[in-house]
Coordinates of C-alpha atoms and ligand atoms in Angstrom, one line a residue:
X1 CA 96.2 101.0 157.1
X2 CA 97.4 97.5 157.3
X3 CA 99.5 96.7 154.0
X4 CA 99.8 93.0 152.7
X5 CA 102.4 91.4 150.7
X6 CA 102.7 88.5 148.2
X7 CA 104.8 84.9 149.6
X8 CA 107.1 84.7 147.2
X9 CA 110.4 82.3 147.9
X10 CA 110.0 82.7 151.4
X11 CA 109.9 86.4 151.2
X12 CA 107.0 89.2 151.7
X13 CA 106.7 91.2 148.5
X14 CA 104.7 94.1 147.1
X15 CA 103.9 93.4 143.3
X16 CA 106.5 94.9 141.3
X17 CA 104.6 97.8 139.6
X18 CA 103.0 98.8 143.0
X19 CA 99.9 98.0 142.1
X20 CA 97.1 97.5 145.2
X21 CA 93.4 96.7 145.8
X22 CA 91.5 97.1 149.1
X23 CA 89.7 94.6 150.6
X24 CA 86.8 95.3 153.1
X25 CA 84.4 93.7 155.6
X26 CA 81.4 92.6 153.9
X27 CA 79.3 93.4 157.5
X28 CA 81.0 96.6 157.5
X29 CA 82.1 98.2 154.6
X30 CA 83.3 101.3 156.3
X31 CA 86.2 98.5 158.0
X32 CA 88.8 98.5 155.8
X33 CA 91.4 95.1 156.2
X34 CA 93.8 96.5 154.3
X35 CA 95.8 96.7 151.1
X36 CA 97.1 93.7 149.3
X37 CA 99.3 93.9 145.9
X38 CA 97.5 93.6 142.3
X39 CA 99.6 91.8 140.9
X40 CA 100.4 90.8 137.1
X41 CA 102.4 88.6 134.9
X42 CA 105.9 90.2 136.4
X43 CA 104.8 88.7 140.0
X44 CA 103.1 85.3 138.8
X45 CA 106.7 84.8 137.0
X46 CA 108.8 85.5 140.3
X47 CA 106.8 82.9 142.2
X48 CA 106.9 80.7 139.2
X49 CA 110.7 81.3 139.3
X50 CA 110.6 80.5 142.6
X51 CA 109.1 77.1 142.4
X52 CA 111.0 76.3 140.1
X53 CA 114.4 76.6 141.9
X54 CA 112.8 75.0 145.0
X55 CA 111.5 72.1 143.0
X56 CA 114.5 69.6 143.2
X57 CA 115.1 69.7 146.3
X58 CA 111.4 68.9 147.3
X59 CA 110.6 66.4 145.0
X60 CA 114.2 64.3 146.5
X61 CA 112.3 65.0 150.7
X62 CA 111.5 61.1 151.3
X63 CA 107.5 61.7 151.7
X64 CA 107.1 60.8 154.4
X65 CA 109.4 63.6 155.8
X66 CA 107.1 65.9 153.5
X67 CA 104.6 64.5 155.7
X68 CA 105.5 65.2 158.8
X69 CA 105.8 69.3 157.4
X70 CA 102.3 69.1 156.7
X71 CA 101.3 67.3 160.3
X72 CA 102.9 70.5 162.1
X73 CA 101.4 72.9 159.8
X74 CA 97.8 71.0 161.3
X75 CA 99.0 70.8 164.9
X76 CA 100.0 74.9 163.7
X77 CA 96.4 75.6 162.4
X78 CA 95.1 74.1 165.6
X79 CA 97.1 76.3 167.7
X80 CA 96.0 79.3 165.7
X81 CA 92.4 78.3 165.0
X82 CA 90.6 80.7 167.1
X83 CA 92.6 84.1 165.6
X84 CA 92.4 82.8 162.2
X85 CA 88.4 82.2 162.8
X86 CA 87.8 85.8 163.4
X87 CA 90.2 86.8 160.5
X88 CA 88.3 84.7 158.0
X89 CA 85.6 85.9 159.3
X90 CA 86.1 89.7 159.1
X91 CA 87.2 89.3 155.6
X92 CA 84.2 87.4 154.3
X93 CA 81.4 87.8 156.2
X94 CA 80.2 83.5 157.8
X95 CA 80.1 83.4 161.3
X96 CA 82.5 82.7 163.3
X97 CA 81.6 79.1 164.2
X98 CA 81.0 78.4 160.4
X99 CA 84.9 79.8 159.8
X100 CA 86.1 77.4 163.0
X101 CA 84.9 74.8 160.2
X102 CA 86.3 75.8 157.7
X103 CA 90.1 75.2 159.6
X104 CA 88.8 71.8 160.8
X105 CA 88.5 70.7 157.2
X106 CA 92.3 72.2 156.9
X107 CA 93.5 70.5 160.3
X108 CA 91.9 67.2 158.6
X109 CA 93.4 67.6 155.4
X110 CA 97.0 68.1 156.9
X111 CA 96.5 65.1 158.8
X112 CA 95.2 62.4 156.2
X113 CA 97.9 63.9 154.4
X114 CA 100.8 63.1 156.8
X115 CA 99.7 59.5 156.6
X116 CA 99.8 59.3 153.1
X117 CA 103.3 60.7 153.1
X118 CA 103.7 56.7 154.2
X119 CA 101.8 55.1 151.6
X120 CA 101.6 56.9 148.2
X121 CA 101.0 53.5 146.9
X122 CA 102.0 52.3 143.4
X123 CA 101.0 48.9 142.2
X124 CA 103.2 45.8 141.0
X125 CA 101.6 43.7 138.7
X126 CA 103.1 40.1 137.2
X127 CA 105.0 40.6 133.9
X128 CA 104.0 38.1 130.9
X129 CA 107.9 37.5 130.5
X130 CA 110.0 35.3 132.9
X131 CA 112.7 37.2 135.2
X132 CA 110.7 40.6 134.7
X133 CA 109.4 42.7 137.5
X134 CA 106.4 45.5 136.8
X135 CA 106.5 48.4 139.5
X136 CA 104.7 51.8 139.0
X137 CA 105.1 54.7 140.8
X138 CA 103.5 58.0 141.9
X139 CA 105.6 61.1 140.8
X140 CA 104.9 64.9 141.2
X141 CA 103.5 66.9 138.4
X142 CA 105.9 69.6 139.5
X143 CA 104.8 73.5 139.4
X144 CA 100.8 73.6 140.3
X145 CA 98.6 76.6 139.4
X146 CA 96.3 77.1 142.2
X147 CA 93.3 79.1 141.9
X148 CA 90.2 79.4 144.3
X149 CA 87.3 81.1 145.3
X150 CA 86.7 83.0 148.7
X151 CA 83.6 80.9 150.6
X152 CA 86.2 78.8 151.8
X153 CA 89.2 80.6 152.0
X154 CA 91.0 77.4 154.1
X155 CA 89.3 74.7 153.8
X156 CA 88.9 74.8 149.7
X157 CA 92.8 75.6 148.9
X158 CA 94.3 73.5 151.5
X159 CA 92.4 70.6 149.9
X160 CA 94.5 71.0 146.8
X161 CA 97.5 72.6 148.2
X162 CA 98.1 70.1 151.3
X163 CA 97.9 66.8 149.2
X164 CA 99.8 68.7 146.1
X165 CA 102.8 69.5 148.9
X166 CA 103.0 65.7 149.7
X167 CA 103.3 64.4 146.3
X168 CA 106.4 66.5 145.7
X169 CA 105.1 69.3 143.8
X170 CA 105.8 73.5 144.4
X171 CA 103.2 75.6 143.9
X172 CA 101.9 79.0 143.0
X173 CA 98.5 79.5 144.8
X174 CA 96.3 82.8 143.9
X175 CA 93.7 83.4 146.2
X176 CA 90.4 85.2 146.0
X177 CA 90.9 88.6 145.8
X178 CA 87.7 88.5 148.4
X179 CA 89.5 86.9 150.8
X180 CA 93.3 87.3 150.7
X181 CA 94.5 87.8 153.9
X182 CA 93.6 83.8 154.9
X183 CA 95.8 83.3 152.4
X184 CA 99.2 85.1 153.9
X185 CA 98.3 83.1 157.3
X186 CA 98.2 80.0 155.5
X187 CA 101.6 80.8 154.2
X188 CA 102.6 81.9 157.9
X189 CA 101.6 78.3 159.0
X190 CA 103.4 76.5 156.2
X191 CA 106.5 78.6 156.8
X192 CA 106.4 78.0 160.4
X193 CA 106.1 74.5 159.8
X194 CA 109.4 74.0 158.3
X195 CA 108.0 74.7 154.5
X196 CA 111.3 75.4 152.2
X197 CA 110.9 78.9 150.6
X198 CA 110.0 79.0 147.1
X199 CA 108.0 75.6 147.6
X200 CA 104.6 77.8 148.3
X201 CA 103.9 80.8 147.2
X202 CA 101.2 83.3 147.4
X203 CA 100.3 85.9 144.4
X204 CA 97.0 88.1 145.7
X205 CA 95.4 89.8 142.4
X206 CA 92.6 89.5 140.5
X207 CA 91.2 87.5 137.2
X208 CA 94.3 88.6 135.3
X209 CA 97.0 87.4 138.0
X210 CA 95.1 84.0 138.0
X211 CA 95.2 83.9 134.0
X212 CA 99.1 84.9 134.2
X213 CA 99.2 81.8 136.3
X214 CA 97.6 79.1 133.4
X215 CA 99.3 81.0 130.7
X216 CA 102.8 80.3 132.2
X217 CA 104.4 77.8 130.6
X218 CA 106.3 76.2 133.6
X219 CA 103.0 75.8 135.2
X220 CA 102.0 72.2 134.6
X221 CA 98.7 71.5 136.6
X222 CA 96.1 74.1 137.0
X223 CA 93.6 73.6 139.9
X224 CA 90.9 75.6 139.8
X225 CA 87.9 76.4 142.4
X226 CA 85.4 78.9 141.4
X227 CA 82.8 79.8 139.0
X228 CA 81.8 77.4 135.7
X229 CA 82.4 80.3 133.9
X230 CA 86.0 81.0 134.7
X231 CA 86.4 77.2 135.0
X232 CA 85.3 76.7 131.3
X233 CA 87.9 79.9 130.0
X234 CA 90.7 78.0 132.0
X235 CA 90.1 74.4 131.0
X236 CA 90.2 76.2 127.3
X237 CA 93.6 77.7 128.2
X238 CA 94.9 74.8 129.8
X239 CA 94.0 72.1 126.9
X240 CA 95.6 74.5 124.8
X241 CA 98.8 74.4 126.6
X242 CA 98.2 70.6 127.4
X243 CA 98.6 71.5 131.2
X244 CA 96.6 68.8 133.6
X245 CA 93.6 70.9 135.2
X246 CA 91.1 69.9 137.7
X247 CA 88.2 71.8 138.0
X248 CA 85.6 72.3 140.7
X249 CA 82.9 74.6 139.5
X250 CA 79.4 75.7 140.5
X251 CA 76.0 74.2 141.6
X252 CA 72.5 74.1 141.8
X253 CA 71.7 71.7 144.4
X254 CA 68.5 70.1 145.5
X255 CA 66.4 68.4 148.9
X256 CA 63.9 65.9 147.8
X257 CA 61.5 65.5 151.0
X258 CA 58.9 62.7 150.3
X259 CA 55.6 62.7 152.1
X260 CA 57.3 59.6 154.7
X261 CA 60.4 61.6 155.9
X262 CA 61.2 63.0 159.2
X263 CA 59.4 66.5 158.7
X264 CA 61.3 67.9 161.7
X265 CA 64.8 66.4 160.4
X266 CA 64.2 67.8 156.8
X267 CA 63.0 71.3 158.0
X268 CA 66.6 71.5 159.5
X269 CA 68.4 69.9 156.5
X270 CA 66.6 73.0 154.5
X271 CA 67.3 75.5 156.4
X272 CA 71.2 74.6 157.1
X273 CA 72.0 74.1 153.8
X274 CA 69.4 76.8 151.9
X275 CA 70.8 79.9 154.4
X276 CA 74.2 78.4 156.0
X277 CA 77.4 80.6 154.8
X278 CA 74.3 82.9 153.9
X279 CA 73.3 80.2 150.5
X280 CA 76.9 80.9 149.5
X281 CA 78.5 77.5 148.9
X282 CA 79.1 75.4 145.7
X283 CA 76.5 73.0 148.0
X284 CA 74.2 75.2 149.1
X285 CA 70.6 74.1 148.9
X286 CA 69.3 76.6 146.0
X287 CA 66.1 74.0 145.0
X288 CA 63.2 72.5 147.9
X289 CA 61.6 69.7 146.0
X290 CA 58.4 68.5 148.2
X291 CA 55.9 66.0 148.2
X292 CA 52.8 67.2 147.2
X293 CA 51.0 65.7 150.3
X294 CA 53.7 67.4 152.2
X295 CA 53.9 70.3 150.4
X296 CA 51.5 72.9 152.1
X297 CA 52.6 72.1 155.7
X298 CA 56.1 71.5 155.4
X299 CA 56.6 75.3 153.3
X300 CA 54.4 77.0 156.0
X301 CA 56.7 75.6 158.9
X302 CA 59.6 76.3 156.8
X303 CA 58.4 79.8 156.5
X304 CA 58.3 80.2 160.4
X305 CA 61.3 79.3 161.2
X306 CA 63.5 80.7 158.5
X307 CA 61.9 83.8 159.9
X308 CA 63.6 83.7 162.9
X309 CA 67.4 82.9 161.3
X310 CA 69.5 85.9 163.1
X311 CA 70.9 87.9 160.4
X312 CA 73.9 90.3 161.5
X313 CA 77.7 90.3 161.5
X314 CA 79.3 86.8 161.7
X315 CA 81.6 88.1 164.6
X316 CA 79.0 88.7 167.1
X317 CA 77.9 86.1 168.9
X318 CA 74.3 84.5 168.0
X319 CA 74.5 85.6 164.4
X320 CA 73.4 82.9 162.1
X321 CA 73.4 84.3 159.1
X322 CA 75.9 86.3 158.0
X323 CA 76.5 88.8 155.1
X324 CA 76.6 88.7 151.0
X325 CA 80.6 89.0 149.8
X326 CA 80.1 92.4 147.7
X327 CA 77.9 94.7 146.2
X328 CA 78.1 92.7 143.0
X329 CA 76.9 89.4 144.5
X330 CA 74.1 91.9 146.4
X331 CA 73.2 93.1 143.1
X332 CA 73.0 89.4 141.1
X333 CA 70.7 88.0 144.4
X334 CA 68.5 91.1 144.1
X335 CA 68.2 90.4 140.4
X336 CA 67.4 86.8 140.7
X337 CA 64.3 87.4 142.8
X338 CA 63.3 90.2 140.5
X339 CA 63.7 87.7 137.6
X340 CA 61.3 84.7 139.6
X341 CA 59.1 87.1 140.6
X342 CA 58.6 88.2 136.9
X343 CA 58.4 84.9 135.9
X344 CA 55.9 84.0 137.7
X345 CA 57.2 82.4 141.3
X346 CA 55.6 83.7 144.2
X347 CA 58.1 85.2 146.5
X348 CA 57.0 83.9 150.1
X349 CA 59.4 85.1 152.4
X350 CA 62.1 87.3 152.2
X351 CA 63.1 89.1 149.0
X352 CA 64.6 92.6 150.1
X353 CA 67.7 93.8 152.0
X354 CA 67.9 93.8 155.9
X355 CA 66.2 96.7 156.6
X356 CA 67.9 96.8 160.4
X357 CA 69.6 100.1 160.4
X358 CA 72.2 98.5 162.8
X359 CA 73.4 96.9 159.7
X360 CA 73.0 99.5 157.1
X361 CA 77.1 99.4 156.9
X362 CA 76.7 95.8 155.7
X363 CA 76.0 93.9 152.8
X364 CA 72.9 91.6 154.5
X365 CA 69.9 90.2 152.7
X366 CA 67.0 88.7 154.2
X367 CA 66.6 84.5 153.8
X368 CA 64.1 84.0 151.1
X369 CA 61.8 81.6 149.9
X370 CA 60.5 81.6 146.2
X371 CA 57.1 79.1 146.0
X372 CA 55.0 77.8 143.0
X373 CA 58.6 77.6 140.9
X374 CA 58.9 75.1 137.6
X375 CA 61.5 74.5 136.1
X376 CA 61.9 76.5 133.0
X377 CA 62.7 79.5 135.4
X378 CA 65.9 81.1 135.7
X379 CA 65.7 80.6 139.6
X380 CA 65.4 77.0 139.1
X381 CA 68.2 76.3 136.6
X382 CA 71.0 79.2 137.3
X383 CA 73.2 79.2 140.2
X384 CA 72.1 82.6 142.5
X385 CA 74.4 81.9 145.2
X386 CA 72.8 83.8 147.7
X387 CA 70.3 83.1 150.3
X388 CA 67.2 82.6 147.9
X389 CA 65.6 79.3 148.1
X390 CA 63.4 78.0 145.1
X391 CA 60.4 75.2 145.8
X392 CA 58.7 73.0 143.6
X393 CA 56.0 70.7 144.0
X394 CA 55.9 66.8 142.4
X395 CA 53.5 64.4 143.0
X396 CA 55.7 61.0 143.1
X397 CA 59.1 59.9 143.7
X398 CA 60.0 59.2 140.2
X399 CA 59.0 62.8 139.3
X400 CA 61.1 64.2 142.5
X401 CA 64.2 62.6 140.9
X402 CA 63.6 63.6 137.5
X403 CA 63.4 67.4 138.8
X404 CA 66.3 67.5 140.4
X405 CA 67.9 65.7 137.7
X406 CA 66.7 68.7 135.7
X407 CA 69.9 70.6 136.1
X408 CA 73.0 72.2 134.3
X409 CA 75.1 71.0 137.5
X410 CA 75.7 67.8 139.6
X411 CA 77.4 69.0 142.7
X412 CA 75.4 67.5 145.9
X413 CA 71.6 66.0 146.2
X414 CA 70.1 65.0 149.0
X415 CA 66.7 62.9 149.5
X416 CA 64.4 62.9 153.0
X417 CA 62.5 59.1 153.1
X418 CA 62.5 56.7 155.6
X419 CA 61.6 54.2 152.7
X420 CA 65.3 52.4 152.1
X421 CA 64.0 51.2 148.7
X422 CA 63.4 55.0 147.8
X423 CA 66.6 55.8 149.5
X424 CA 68.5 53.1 147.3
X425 CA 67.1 53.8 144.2
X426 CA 67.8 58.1 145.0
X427 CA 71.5 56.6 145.6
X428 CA 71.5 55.3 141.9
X429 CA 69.4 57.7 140.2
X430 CA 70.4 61.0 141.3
X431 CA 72.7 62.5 139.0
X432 CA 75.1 64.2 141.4
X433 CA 78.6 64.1 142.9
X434 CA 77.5 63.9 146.2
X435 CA 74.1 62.3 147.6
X436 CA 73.1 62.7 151.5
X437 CA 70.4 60.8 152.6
X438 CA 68.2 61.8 155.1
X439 CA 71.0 64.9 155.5
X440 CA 71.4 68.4 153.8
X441 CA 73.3 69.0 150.8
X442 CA 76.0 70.8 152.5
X443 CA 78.9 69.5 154.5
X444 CA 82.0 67.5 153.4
X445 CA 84.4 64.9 155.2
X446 CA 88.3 65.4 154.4
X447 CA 88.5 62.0 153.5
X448 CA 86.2 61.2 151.1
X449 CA 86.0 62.0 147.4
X450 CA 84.7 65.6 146.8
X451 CA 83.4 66.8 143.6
X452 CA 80.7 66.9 140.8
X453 CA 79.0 65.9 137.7
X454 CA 77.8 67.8 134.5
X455 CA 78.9 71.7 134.6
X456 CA 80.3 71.6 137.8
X457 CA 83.3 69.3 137.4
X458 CA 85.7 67.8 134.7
X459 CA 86.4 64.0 136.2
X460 CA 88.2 64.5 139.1
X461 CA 88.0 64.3 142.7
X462 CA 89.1 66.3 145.8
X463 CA 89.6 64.8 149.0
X464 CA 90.8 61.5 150.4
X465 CA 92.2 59.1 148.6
X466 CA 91.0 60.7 144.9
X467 CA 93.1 64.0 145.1
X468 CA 96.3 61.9 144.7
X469 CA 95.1 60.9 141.4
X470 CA 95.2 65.2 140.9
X471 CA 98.7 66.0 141.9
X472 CA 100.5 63.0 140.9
X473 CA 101.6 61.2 137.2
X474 CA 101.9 57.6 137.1
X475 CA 105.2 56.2 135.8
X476 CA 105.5 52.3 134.9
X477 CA 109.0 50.7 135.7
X478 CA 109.9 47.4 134.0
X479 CA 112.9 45.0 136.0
X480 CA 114.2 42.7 133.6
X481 CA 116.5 40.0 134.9
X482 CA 117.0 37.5 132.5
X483 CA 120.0 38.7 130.8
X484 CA 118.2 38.5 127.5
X485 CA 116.6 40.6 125.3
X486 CA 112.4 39.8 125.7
X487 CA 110.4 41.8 123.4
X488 CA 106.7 41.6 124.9
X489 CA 103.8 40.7 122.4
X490 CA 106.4 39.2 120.2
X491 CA 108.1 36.5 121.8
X492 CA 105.4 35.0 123.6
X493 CA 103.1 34.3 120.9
X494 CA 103.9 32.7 117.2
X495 CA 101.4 34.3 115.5
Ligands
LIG501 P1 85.1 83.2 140.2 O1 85.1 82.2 139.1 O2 84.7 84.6 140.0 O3 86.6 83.3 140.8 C1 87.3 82.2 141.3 C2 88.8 82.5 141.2 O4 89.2 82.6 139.9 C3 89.3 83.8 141.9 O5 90.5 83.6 142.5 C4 89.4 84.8 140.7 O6 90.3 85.8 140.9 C5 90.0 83.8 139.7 N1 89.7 84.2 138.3 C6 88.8 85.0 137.8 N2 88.9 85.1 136.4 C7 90.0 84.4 136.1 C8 90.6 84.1 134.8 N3 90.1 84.5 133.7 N4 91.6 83.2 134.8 C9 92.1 82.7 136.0 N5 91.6 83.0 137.2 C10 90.5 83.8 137.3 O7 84.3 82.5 141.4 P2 83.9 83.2 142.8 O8 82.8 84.2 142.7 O9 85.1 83.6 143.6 O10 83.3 81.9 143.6 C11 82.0 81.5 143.5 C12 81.9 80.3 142.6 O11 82.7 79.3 143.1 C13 80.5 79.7 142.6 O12 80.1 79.4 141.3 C14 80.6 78.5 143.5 O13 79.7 77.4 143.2 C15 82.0 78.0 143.1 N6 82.6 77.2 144.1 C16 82.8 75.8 143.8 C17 83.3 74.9 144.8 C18 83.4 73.5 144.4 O14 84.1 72.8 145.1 N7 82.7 73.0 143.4 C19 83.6 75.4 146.0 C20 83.5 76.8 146.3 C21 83.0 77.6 145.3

């Protein structure tokens, strides 16, 4: 059996006590990937150690020479893209083209961030005294926490880890425990790419590793991807230690299609963003809110052709839709649709495991579609993350925003209209993140701001030119060169 180790200062490590967890195929869980090291407060201190020594030297790297690191760790990616595809793959369960993806976003990341190694702008301002200059400057926050979930096991920590390498800062990354062998390539590429040891470092485990990691004292930022639960506990943790911590937590998203849209184009939007990565993204479409002139024709298409979305193992080719991550998330999906069916939805399509004895091995549920939901249910309002779509009929526009408004979370929206006036005012009103119009609620560019509203953020911004606001602290520098002492506030004004 294949044994992983923990990255830590450039090294490959088993946790000190020995500790291990498996982790296995989620389309086969007879195929064991192998054994990677539970690890506790003794390893999370190493790395921690680690950074720390490696620190100096990093934060003195001119960026832009930090910068061009990070573009050979793309060109890297690239070069390894197809290999690591299938390995991401294997480990948690989207197909294969979905996983090529997922490395684009990385390969994108590295990139934008090898440009900003060159600009890492400050801004000068005038000063109110004469023979005074105002600079300010962008600074690393020094050791970074990071801490993420497994739906993206590339794409999601190198959009904290890339830009956090380029702004000077070591870091101490704890993957998903789901998906931990993305992790050790991603350390491979970085090493390979000229990396420093002790700058990255990996520490697999589970919730308790990740809590060593915001407890530590020398850890200054925490950035978190995952549940609002967990977010909440470590936003707690890290107020308490005063730590900087940017969160990006769960959703509940919603399609708005209005009786004028392009039917065709929304019944794609729909089903790429209700069943891609099998309903299992922070954007994944969970909520269908349709016209009610619309309503009857668009569900019965939709019902058609979500019944022909392949379901099978994300490595074989033609697969669509791939598995659920563990028995656990099996079990909370299988829940949910008890709970709307209880409460009153009508289940329409789906609701039950595969029943394909090809893929009895696998953790596979069938795409479902809940109709005649409101919105006091549970399937409505609480994030299933699973392949279960919930639809809701309104009879104007004003009560299709105020629905999807309706919600805990404020990830990504998305209205169908070819009325620009409805478009516009969806832009304005929708309280979300991220608003697509005329497009699904899934799908990200490296380059823009990425992140949400209400219970599935705290303020801040991956991606682009917003995540250097994250991973770097402002500090003002005042030039005076008048040879006398000024005192602002005082000396230019009498009174
Ligand atoms: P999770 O909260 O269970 O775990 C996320 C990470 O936190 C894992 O690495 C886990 O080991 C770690 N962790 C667990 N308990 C911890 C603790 N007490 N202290 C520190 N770390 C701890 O989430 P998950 O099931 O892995 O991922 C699914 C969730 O992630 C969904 O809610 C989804 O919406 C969200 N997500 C959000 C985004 C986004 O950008 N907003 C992206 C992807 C996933």
């Amino acid at each position: 059996m294949a044994d992983f180790k923990n990255y830590i200062n450039g090294t490959w490590q088993d946790a000190a006590a020995g500790a291990q967890f498996d982790n296995r195929n989620p389309a086969d869980r007879n195929d064991l990937i192998g054994a990677f090291p539970q690890s506790d407060a003794t390893d999370v201190d190493a790395a921690v150690k680690a950074a720390k020594a490696a620190e100096r030297a990093w934060k003195l790297m001119p960026a832009p020479a930090r910068g061009d690191i990070l573009r050979r760790a793309g060109d890297i990616f690239q070069r390894r893209k197809g290999e690591l595809a299938r390995i991401m793959t294997r480990e948690m369960g989207k197909p294969v083209f979905e996983t090529t993806g997922d490395i684009q976003e990385a390969i994108d990341t590295c990139y934008y961030a090898a440009t900003e190694g060159r600009r890492l702008f400050g801004y000068n301002a005038p000063s109110e005294m004469p023979n005074k200059m105002n600079l300010s400057f962008r600074m690393p926050v020094g050791i970074c926490g990071i801490i993420t979930a497994w739906n993206f096991p590339i794409a999601v920590p190198s959009w904290k880890i890339i830009p956090a390498l380029v702004c000077g800062n070591t870091i101490v990354f704890k993957p998903s425990e789901e998906s931990p062998h993305s992790a050790n390539i991603f350390a491979e590429i970085l090493e390979e790419a000229g990396l420093p040891a002790g700058v990255f470092n990996v520490v697999h485990g589970a919730g308790a590793a990740g809590s060593a990691i915001v407890e530590h004292p020398d850890v200054k930022l925490v950035g978190f991807t995952g549940s609002t639960e967990t977010g909440k506990a470590i936003a707690g943790k890290s107020g308490q230690a005063n730590k900087k911590c940017s969160l990006e937590m769960g959703g509940k998203n919603a399609q708005i299609v209005m009786d004028d849209a392009n039917m065709e184009l929304a019944l794609e939007g729909v089903l790429w963003g209700a069943f891609g990565t099998t309903g299992q993204r922070c954007t994944a479409t969970s909520r269908l809110i349709l016209h009610e002139k619309i309503h009857d024709d668009f569900l019965a298409r939709l019902i058609e052709r979500a019944k022909t979305v392949v379901v099978g193992p994300g490595l074989e080719d033609g697969t669509q839709m791939g598995p659920v991550i563990n028995e656990k998330q099996l079990n909370k999906v299988e829940s949910y649709v008890a709970i709307g069916k209880e409460q009153g939805a009508e289940c329409v399509l789906g609701g039950r495991r595969s029943d394909d004895p090809a893929l009895a091995n696998g953790l596979f549920y069938m795409p479902t579609i809940f109709s005649k939901v409101n919105r006091s249910m549970r399937i409505f309002q609480e994030e299933i993350f699973g392949p279960v779509l919930s639809v809701v009929k309104v009879s104007s526009f004003e009560e299709a925003v105020e629905t999807l408004n309706d919600s805990a979370y404020g990830l990504s929206s998305s209205i169908y209209t070819q009325d620009v006036n409805k478009a516009f005012t969806a832009v304005r009103d929708l309280e979300a993140g991220i608003t697509y119009v005329n497009g699904p609620t899934i799908g990200a560019e490296a380059h823009m701001p990425f992140g949400g509203v209400k219970g599935t953020g705290n303020g801040h911004r991956e991606g682009g030119w917003t995540v250097f606001e994250i991973f770097t602290e402002w500090k003002s520098v005042y030039v005076d060169f008048s040879g006398t002492l000024q005192r602002a506030q005082i000396d230019n004004y009498d009174d």
